[in-house]
Amino acid sequence: MGTPFLIDARYTVHVDGPSEGWRGQTAKAGGGCVIDMGYHLIDLLLWSFGLPDSITAELSVGARPDRRYDAEDTALIHFSYDSGLYGSLLLSRFIGPKTEEIRLVGSDGVVHLERGRIRRLTNSGEVIESLHREQAWPSAAACQIDYFHRVIDGTRPNLSGPAENLDHMAFVAACYESARTHTHLNPKELL
């Protein structure tokens, strides 16, 4: 795919009542879609590319103007690295249909990841190769629970302890602070 220069990531799902329950209240949930569901894609971004050098975020609580809630239902996050790589992340608890995808665009092609499928494309969109896998979520969940059990009993190392998650929280905190102050932030300064 050549040199990557753009990341386009989305995680959206339609929830008719984003105001309902604890998820609609920042005091109980800690935030809305950024902290509630965004960490899935944030984890992939940080694992693959590290913590960005700049984050700008806009948050919305306007999907249901007929209801009162303060935890964001939709977030648009722009991020960049000093290397020239940049991207956007769209998160929403109101926009359907359910979408989970990351497109990584490079100088010579595109890698498009979706749930159960990965494709490599030309920059014009022609599919070069594709791999599709039937979902195996129950076995994946069982493996995660088994690994967690082995970490607790000391037979496996904890590869994702609190220290390994500080970058994730810096990313999330930078999103909320950027939206509050209407400025871009370097999340590395929050560590």
PDB file of C-alpha atoms in Angstrom:
ATOM      1  CA  MET A   1       0.000   0.000   0.000  1.00  0.00           C
ATOM      2  CA  GLY A   2       3.026   2.255  -0.034  1.00  0.00           C
ATOM      3  CA  THR A   3       3.396   4.979   2.571  1.00  0.00           C
ATOM      4  CA  PRO A   4       0.233   5.385   4.684  1.00  0.00           C
ATOM      5  CA  PHE A   5      -1.030   8.954   4.967  1.00  0.00           C
ATOM      6  CA  LEU A   6      -4.745   8.754   5.920  1.00  0.00           C
ATOM      7  CA  ILE A   7      -6.821   6.796   8.438  1.00  0.00           C
ATOM      8  CA  ASP A   8     -10.616   6.859   8.140  1.00  0.00           C
ATOM      9  CA  ALA A   9     -12.326   5.020  11.010  1.00  0.00           C
ATOM     10  CA  ARG A  10     -16.007   4.666  11.936  1.00  0.00           C
ATOM     11  CA  TYR A  11     -17.987   2.944  14.620  1.00  0.00           C
ATOM     12  CA  THR A  12     -21.671   3.773  14.494  1.00  0.00           C
ATOM     13  CA  VAL A  13     -24.824   2.086  15.730  1.00  0.00           C
ATOM     14  CA  HIS A  14     -28.411   3.311  15.950  1.00  0.00           C
ATOM     15  CA  VAL A  15     -29.803   3.553  19.463  1.00  0.00           C
ATOM     16  CA  ASP A  16     -33.213   5.204  19.384  1.00  0.00           C
ATOM     17  CA  GLY A  17     -32.870   6.575  22.898  1.00  0.00           C
ATOM     18  CA  PRO A  18     -29.267   7.735  23.518  1.00  0.00           C
ATOM     19  CA  SER A  19     -30.611   9.583  26.563  1.00  0.00           C
ATOM     20  CA  GLU A  20     -31.934   6.487  28.301  1.00  0.00           C
ATOM     21  CA  GLY A  21     -30.259   4.786  31.226  1.00  0.00           C
ATOM     22  CA  TRP A  22     -26.866   5.511  32.705  1.00  0.00           C
ATOM     23  CA  ARG A  23     -25.225   5.928  29.270  1.00  0.00           C
ATOM     24  CA  GLY A  24     -27.039   9.233  28.734  1.00  0.00           C
ATOM     25  CA  GLN A  25     -25.621  10.809  31.893  1.00  0.00           C
ATOM     26  CA  THR A  26     -21.992  11.910  31.954  1.00  0.00           C
ATOM     27  CA  ALA A  27     -21.921  11.809  35.764  1.00  0.00           C
ATOM     28  CA  LYS A  28     -22.709   8.082  35.706  1.00  0.00           C
ATOM     29  CA  ALA A  29     -21.057   7.022  32.435  1.00  0.00           C
ATOM     30  CA  GLY A  30     -17.955   9.232  32.465  1.00  0.00           C
ATOM     31  CA  GLY A  31     -18.886  10.477  28.997  1.00  0.00           C
ATOM     32  CA  GLY A  32     -20.748   9.273  25.962  1.00  0.00           C
ATOM     33  CA  CYS A  33     -19.782   7.451  22.794  1.00  0.00           C
ATOM     34  CA  VAL A  34     -16.086   8.408  22.984  1.00  0.00           C
ATOM     35  CA  ILE A  35     -15.415   6.569  26.238  1.00  0.00           C
ATOM     36  CA  ASP A  36     -18.287   4.057  25.920  1.00  0.00           C
ATOM     37  CA  MET A  37     -17.602   2.659  22.457  1.00  0.00           C
ATOM     38  CA  GLY A  38     -14.743   4.689  20.998  1.00  0.00           C
ATOM     39  CA  TYR A  39     -12.074   2.848  22.930  1.00  0.00           C
ATOM     40  CA  HIS A  40     -12.447  -0.128  20.555  1.00  0.00           C
ATOM     41  CA  LEU A  41     -11.136   1.847  17.590  1.00  0.00           C
ATOM     42  CA  ILE A  42      -8.836   3.973  19.739  1.00  0.00           C
ATOM     43  CA  ASP A  43      -7.199   0.740  20.909  1.00  0.00           C
ATOM     44  CA  LEU A  44      -6.594  -0.362  17.303  1.00  0.00           C
ATOM     45  CA  LEU A  45      -5.244   3.053  16.319  1.00  0.00           C
ATOM     46  CA  LEU A  46      -2.824   3.224  19.240  1.00  0.00           C
ATOM     47  CA  TRP A  47      -1.725  -0.381  18.816  1.00  0.00           C
ATOM     48  CA  SER A  48      -0.981   0.188  15.133  1.00  0.00           C
ATOM     49  CA  PHE A  49       0.333   3.768  15.054  1.00  0.00           C
ATOM     50  CA  GLY A  50       0.907   4.985  18.601  1.00  0.00           C
ATOM     51  CA  LEU A  51      -0.491   8.058  20.309  1.00  0.00           C
ATOM     52  CA  PRO A  52      -1.147  10.939  17.885  1.00  0.00           C
ATOM     53  CA  ASP A  53       0.571  14.309  18.277  1.00  0.00           C
ATOM     54  CA  SER A  54      -2.624  16.337  17.849  1.00  0.00           C
ATOM     55  CA  ILE A  55      -6.335  15.753  18.507  1.00  0.00           C
ATOM     56  CA  THR A  56      -9.324  17.942  17.708  1.00  0.00           C
ATOM     57  CA  ALA A  57     -12.806  16.755  18.672  1.00  0.00           C
ATOM     58  CA  GLU A  58     -16.369  17.917  18.268  1.00  0.00           C
ATOM     59  CA  LEU A  59     -19.117  16.286  20.322  1.00  0.00           C
ATOM     60  CA  SER A  60     -22.884  16.320  19.890  1.00  0.00           C
ATOM     61  CA  VAL A  61     -25.817  15.796  22.204  1.00  0.00           C
ATOM     62  CA  GLY A  62     -28.220  16.903  19.498  1.00  0.00           C
ATOM     63  CA  ALA A  63     -29.428  13.633  17.974  1.00  0.00           C
ATOM     64  CA  ARG A  64     -32.605  13.710  20.051  1.00  0.00           C
ATOM     65  CA  PRO A  65     -33.524  17.368  20.760  1.00  0.00           C
ATOM     66  CA  ASP A  66     -36.774  16.123  22.291  1.00  0.00           C
ATOM     67  CA  ARG A  67     -34.849  14.523  25.174  1.00  0.00           C
ATOM     68  CA  ARG A  68     -32.459  15.737  27.853  1.00  0.00           C
ATOM     69  CA  TYR A  69     -29.063  14.129  28.220  1.00  0.00           C
ATOM     70  CA  ASP A  70     -25.471  15.336  28.467  1.00  0.00           C
ATOM     71  CA  ALA A  71     -23.375  12.330  27.352  1.00  0.00           C
ATOM     72  CA  GLU A  72     -22.407  12.784  23.697  1.00  0.00           C
ATOM     73  CA  ASP A  73     -24.317  10.697  21.170  1.00  0.00           C
ATOM     74  CA  THR A  74     -21.941  11.503  18.288  1.00  0.00           C
ATOM     75  CA  ALA A  75     -18.268  12.498  18.066  1.00  0.00           C
ATOM     76  CA  LEU A  76     -16.045  13.505  15.182  1.00  0.00           C
ATOM     77  CA  ILE A  77     -12.369  13.310  16.080  1.00  0.00           C
ATOM     78  CA  HIS A  78      -9.502  14.467  13.883  1.00  0.00           C
ATOM     79  CA  PHE A  79      -5.994  13.387  14.773  1.00  0.00           C
ATOM     80  CA  SER A  80      -2.531  13.714  13.289  1.00  0.00           C
ATOM     81  CA  TYR A  81       1.029  12.550  13.715  1.00  0.00           C
ATOM     82  CA  ASP A  82       4.136  14.645  13.154  1.00  0.00           C
ATOM     83  CA  SER A  83       5.116  12.068  10.503  1.00  0.00           C
ATOM     84  CA  GLY A  84       2.337  13.393   8.239  1.00  0.00           C
ATOM     85  CA  LEU A  85      -0.152  10.601   8.922  1.00  0.00           C
ATOM     86  CA  TYR A  86      -3.571  11.968   9.824  1.00  0.00           C
ATOM     87  CA  GLY A  87      -7.120  10.743  10.156  1.00  0.00           C
ATOM     88  CA  SER A  88     -10.631  10.983  11.444  1.00  0.00           C
ATOM     89  CA  LEU A  89     -12.758   8.884  13.722  1.00  0.00           C
ATOM     90  CA  LEU A  90     -16.570   9.025  13.611  1.00  0.00           C
ATOM     91  CA  LEU A  91     -18.343   7.571  16.622  1.00  0.00           C
ATOM     92  CA  SER A  92     -22.087   7.577  17.092  1.00  0.00           C
ATOM     93  CA  ARG A  93     -24.784   5.955  19.176  1.00  0.00           C
ATOM     94  CA  PHE A  94     -27.428   7.332  16.814  1.00  0.00           C
ATOM     95  CA  ILE A  95     -26.226   6.926  13.220  1.00  0.00           C
ATOM     96  CA  GLY A  96     -27.302   3.685  11.553  1.00  0.00           C
ATOM     97  CA  PRO A  97     -26.706   1.230  10.111  1.00  0.00           C
ATOM     98  CA  LYS A  98     -24.164  -0.374  12.402  1.00  0.00           C
ATOM     99  CA  THR A  99     -20.720   0.260  10.945  1.00  0.00           C
ATOM    100  CA  GLU A 100     -17.319  -0.839  12.220  1.00  0.00           C
ATOM    101  CA  GLU A 101     -14.519  -0.065   9.803  1.00  0.00           C
ATOM    102  CA  ILE A 102     -11.052   1.346   9.325  1.00  0.00           C
ATOM    103  CA  ARG A 103      -9.603   2.400   5.989  1.00  0.00           C
ATOM    104  CA  LEU A 104      -5.886   2.996   5.812  1.00  0.00           C
ATOM    105  CA  VAL A 105      -4.947   4.884   2.647  1.00  0.00           C
ATOM    106  CA  GLY A 106      -1.417   4.815   1.334  1.00  0.00           C
ATOM    107  CA  SER A 107       0.434   6.178  -1.653  1.00  0.00           C
ATOM    108  CA  ASP A 108       0.008   2.856  -3.519  1.00  0.00           C
ATOM    109  CA  GLY A 109      -3.267   1.445  -2.190  1.00  0.00           C
ATOM    110  CA  VAL A 110      -5.851   1.022   0.534  1.00  0.00           C
ATOM    111  CA  VAL A 111      -6.381  -1.528   3.301  1.00  0.00           C
ATOM    112  CA  HIS A 112     -10.030  -1.675   4.391  1.00  0.00           C
ATOM    113  CA  LEU A 113     -10.884  -3.530   7.605  1.00  0.00           C
ATOM    114  CA  GLU A 114     -14.469  -4.350   8.508  1.00  0.00           C
ATOM    115  CA  ARG A 115     -15.914  -6.869  10.923  1.00  0.00           C
ATOM    116  CA  GLY A 116     -15.038 -10.247   9.456  1.00  0.00           C
ATOM    117  CA  ARG A 117     -13.395  -8.879   6.312  1.00  0.00           C
ATOM    118  CA  ILE A 118     -10.169  -7.295   5.172  1.00  0.00           C
ATOM    119  CA  ARG A 119      -9.575  -6.025   1.650  1.00  0.00           C
ATOM    120  CA  ARG A 120      -6.621  -4.550  -0.162  1.00  0.00           C
ATOM    121  CA  LEU A 121      -7.616  -2.128  -2.915  1.00  0.00           C
ATOM    122  CA  THR A 122      -6.005   0.140  -5.452  1.00  0.00           C
ATOM    123  CA  ASN A 123      -6.361   3.859  -4.803  1.00  0.00           C
ATOM    124  CA  SER A 124      -9.144   3.900  -7.424  1.00  0.00           C
ATOM    125  CA  GLY A 125     -11.102   1.288  -5.419  1.00  0.00           C
ATOM    126  CA  GLU A 126     -10.386  -1.902  -7.381  1.00  0.00           C
ATOM    127  CA  VAL A 127     -10.179  -4.931  -5.099  1.00  0.00           C
ATOM    128  CA  ILE A 128      -6.759  -6.612  -5.290  1.00  0.00           C
ATOM    129  CA  GLU A 129      -7.410  -9.229  -2.627  1.00  0.00           C
ATOM    130  CA  SER A 130     -10.044  -9.945  -0.020  1.00  0.00           C
ATOM    131  CA  LEU A 131     -10.345 -12.215   2.990  1.00  0.00           C
ATOM    132  CA  HIS A 132     -13.735 -12.902   4.549  1.00  0.00           C
ATOM    133  CA  ARG A 133     -14.208 -14.803   7.797  1.00  0.00           C
ATOM    134  CA  GLU A 134     -17.395 -16.012   9.395  1.00  0.00           C
ATOM    135  CA  GLN A 135     -17.853 -14.559  12.833  1.00  0.00           C
ATOM    136  CA  ALA A 136     -16.595 -16.568  15.768  1.00  0.00           C
ATOM    137  CA  TRP A 137     -17.412 -14.214  18.629  1.00  0.00           C
ATOM    138  CA  PRO A 138     -18.370 -16.847  21.205  1.00  0.00           C
ATOM    139  CA  SER A 139     -15.000 -18.579  20.858  1.00  0.00           C
ATOM    140  CA  ALA A 140     -13.157 -15.241  20.925  1.00  0.00           C
ATOM    141  CA  ALA A 141     -14.983 -14.268  24.129  1.00  0.00           C
ATOM    142  CA  ALA A 142     -14.210 -17.665  25.682  1.00  0.00           C
ATOM    143  CA  CYS A 143     -10.509 -17.231  24.824  1.00  0.00           C
ATOM    144  CA  GLN A 144     -10.459 -13.758  26.396  1.00  0.00           C
ATOM    145  CA  ILE A 145     -12.086 -15.015  29.595  1.00  0.00           C
ATOM    146  CA  ASP A 146      -9.666 -17.943  29.734  1.00  0.00           C
ATOM    147  CA  TYR A 147      -6.676 -15.612  29.268  1.00  0.00           C
ATOM    148  CA  PHE A 148      -7.987 -13.256  31.967  1.00  0.00           C
ATOM    149  CA  HIS A 149      -8.365 -16.223  34.343  1.00  0.00           C
ATOM    150  CA  ARG A 150      -4.772 -17.308  33.631  1.00  0.00           C
ATOM    151  CA  VAL A 151      -3.501 -13.757  34.290  1.00  0.00           C
ATOM    152  CA  ILE A 152      -5.260 -13.756  37.655  1.00  0.00           C
ATOM    153  CA  ASP A 153      -3.859 -17.142  38.638  1.00  0.00           C
ATOM    154  CA  GLY A 154      -0.367 -16.054  37.545  1.00  0.00           C
ATOM    155  CA  THR A 155       0.199 -18.500  34.679  1.00  0.00           C
ATOM    156  CA  ARG A 156       0.045 -15.842  31.918  1.00  0.00           C
ATOM    157  CA  PRO A 157       1.504 -12.310  31.770  1.00  0.00           C
ATOM    158  CA  ASN A 158      -0.833  -9.325  31.872  1.00  0.00           C
ATOM    159  CA  LEU A 159      -0.079  -7.726  28.510  1.00  0.00           C
ATOM    160  CA  SER A 160      -2.501  -4.873  29.057  1.00  0.00           C
ATOM    161  CA  GLY A 161      -2.242  -3.629  32.592  1.00  0.00           C
ATOM    162  CA  PRO A 162      -2.958  -0.108  33.839  1.00  0.00           C
ATOM    163  CA  ALA A 163       0.317   1.383  32.589  1.00  0.00           C
ATOM    164  CA  GLU A 164      -0.351   0.126  29.062  1.00  0.00           C
ATOM    165  CA  ASN A 165      -3.688   1.947  29.029  1.00  0.00           C
ATOM    166  CA  LEU A 166      -2.467   5.430  29.962  1.00  0.00           C
ATOM    167  CA  ASP A 167      -2.150   6.387  26.271  1.00  0.00           C
ATOM    168  CA  HIS A 168      -5.769   5.354  25.728  1.00  0.00           C
ATOM    169  CA  MET A 169      -6.964   7.574  28.542  1.00  0.00           C
ATOM    170  CA  ALA A 170      -4.794  10.448  27.273  1.00  0.00           C
ATOM    171  CA  PHE A 171      -6.488  10.096  23.859  1.00  0.00           C
ATOM    172  CA  VAL A 172      -9.969  10.077  25.441  1.00  0.00           C
ATOM    173  CA  ALA A 173      -9.150  12.985  27.786  1.00  0.00           C
ATOM    174  CA  ALA A 174      -7.761  15.001  24.855  1.00  0.00           C
ATOM    175  CA  CYS A 175     -11.030  14.464  22.967  1.00  0.00           C
ATOM    176  CA  TYR A 176     -13.116  15.805  25.836  1.00  0.00           C
ATOM    177  CA  GLU A 177     -10.784  18.719  26.537  1.00  0.00           C
ATOM    178  CA  SER A 178     -10.574  19.651  22.847  1.00  0.00           C
ATOM    179  CA  ALA A 179     -14.354  19.696  22.555  1.00  0.00           C
ATOM    180  CA  ARG A 180     -14.663  21.766  25.734  1.00  0.00           C
ATOM    181  CA  THR A 181     -12.030  24.343  24.732  1.00  0.00           C
ATOM    182  CA  HIS A 182     -12.543  24.257  20.931  1.00  0.00           C
ATOM    183  CA  THR A 183      -8.788  23.799  20.417  1.00  0.00           C
ATOM    184  CA  HIS A 184      -6.471  21.036  19.294  1.00  0.00           C
ATOM    185  CA  LEU A 185      -4.433  19.263  21.947  1.00  0.00           C
ATOM    186  CA  ASN A 186      -1.352  17.091  22.111  1.00  0.00           C
ATOM    187  CA  PRO A 187      -2.489  14.063  24.151  1.00  0.00           C
ATOM    188  CA  LYS A 188       1.139  13.283  25.032  1.00  0.00           C
ATOM    189  CA  GLU A 189       1.121  16.403  27.216  1.00  0.00           C
ATOM    190  CA  LEU A 190      -1.648  14.806  29.318  1.00  0.00           C
ATOM    191  CA  LEU A 191       0.502  11.823  30.354  1.00  0.00           C
TER     192      LEU A 191
END
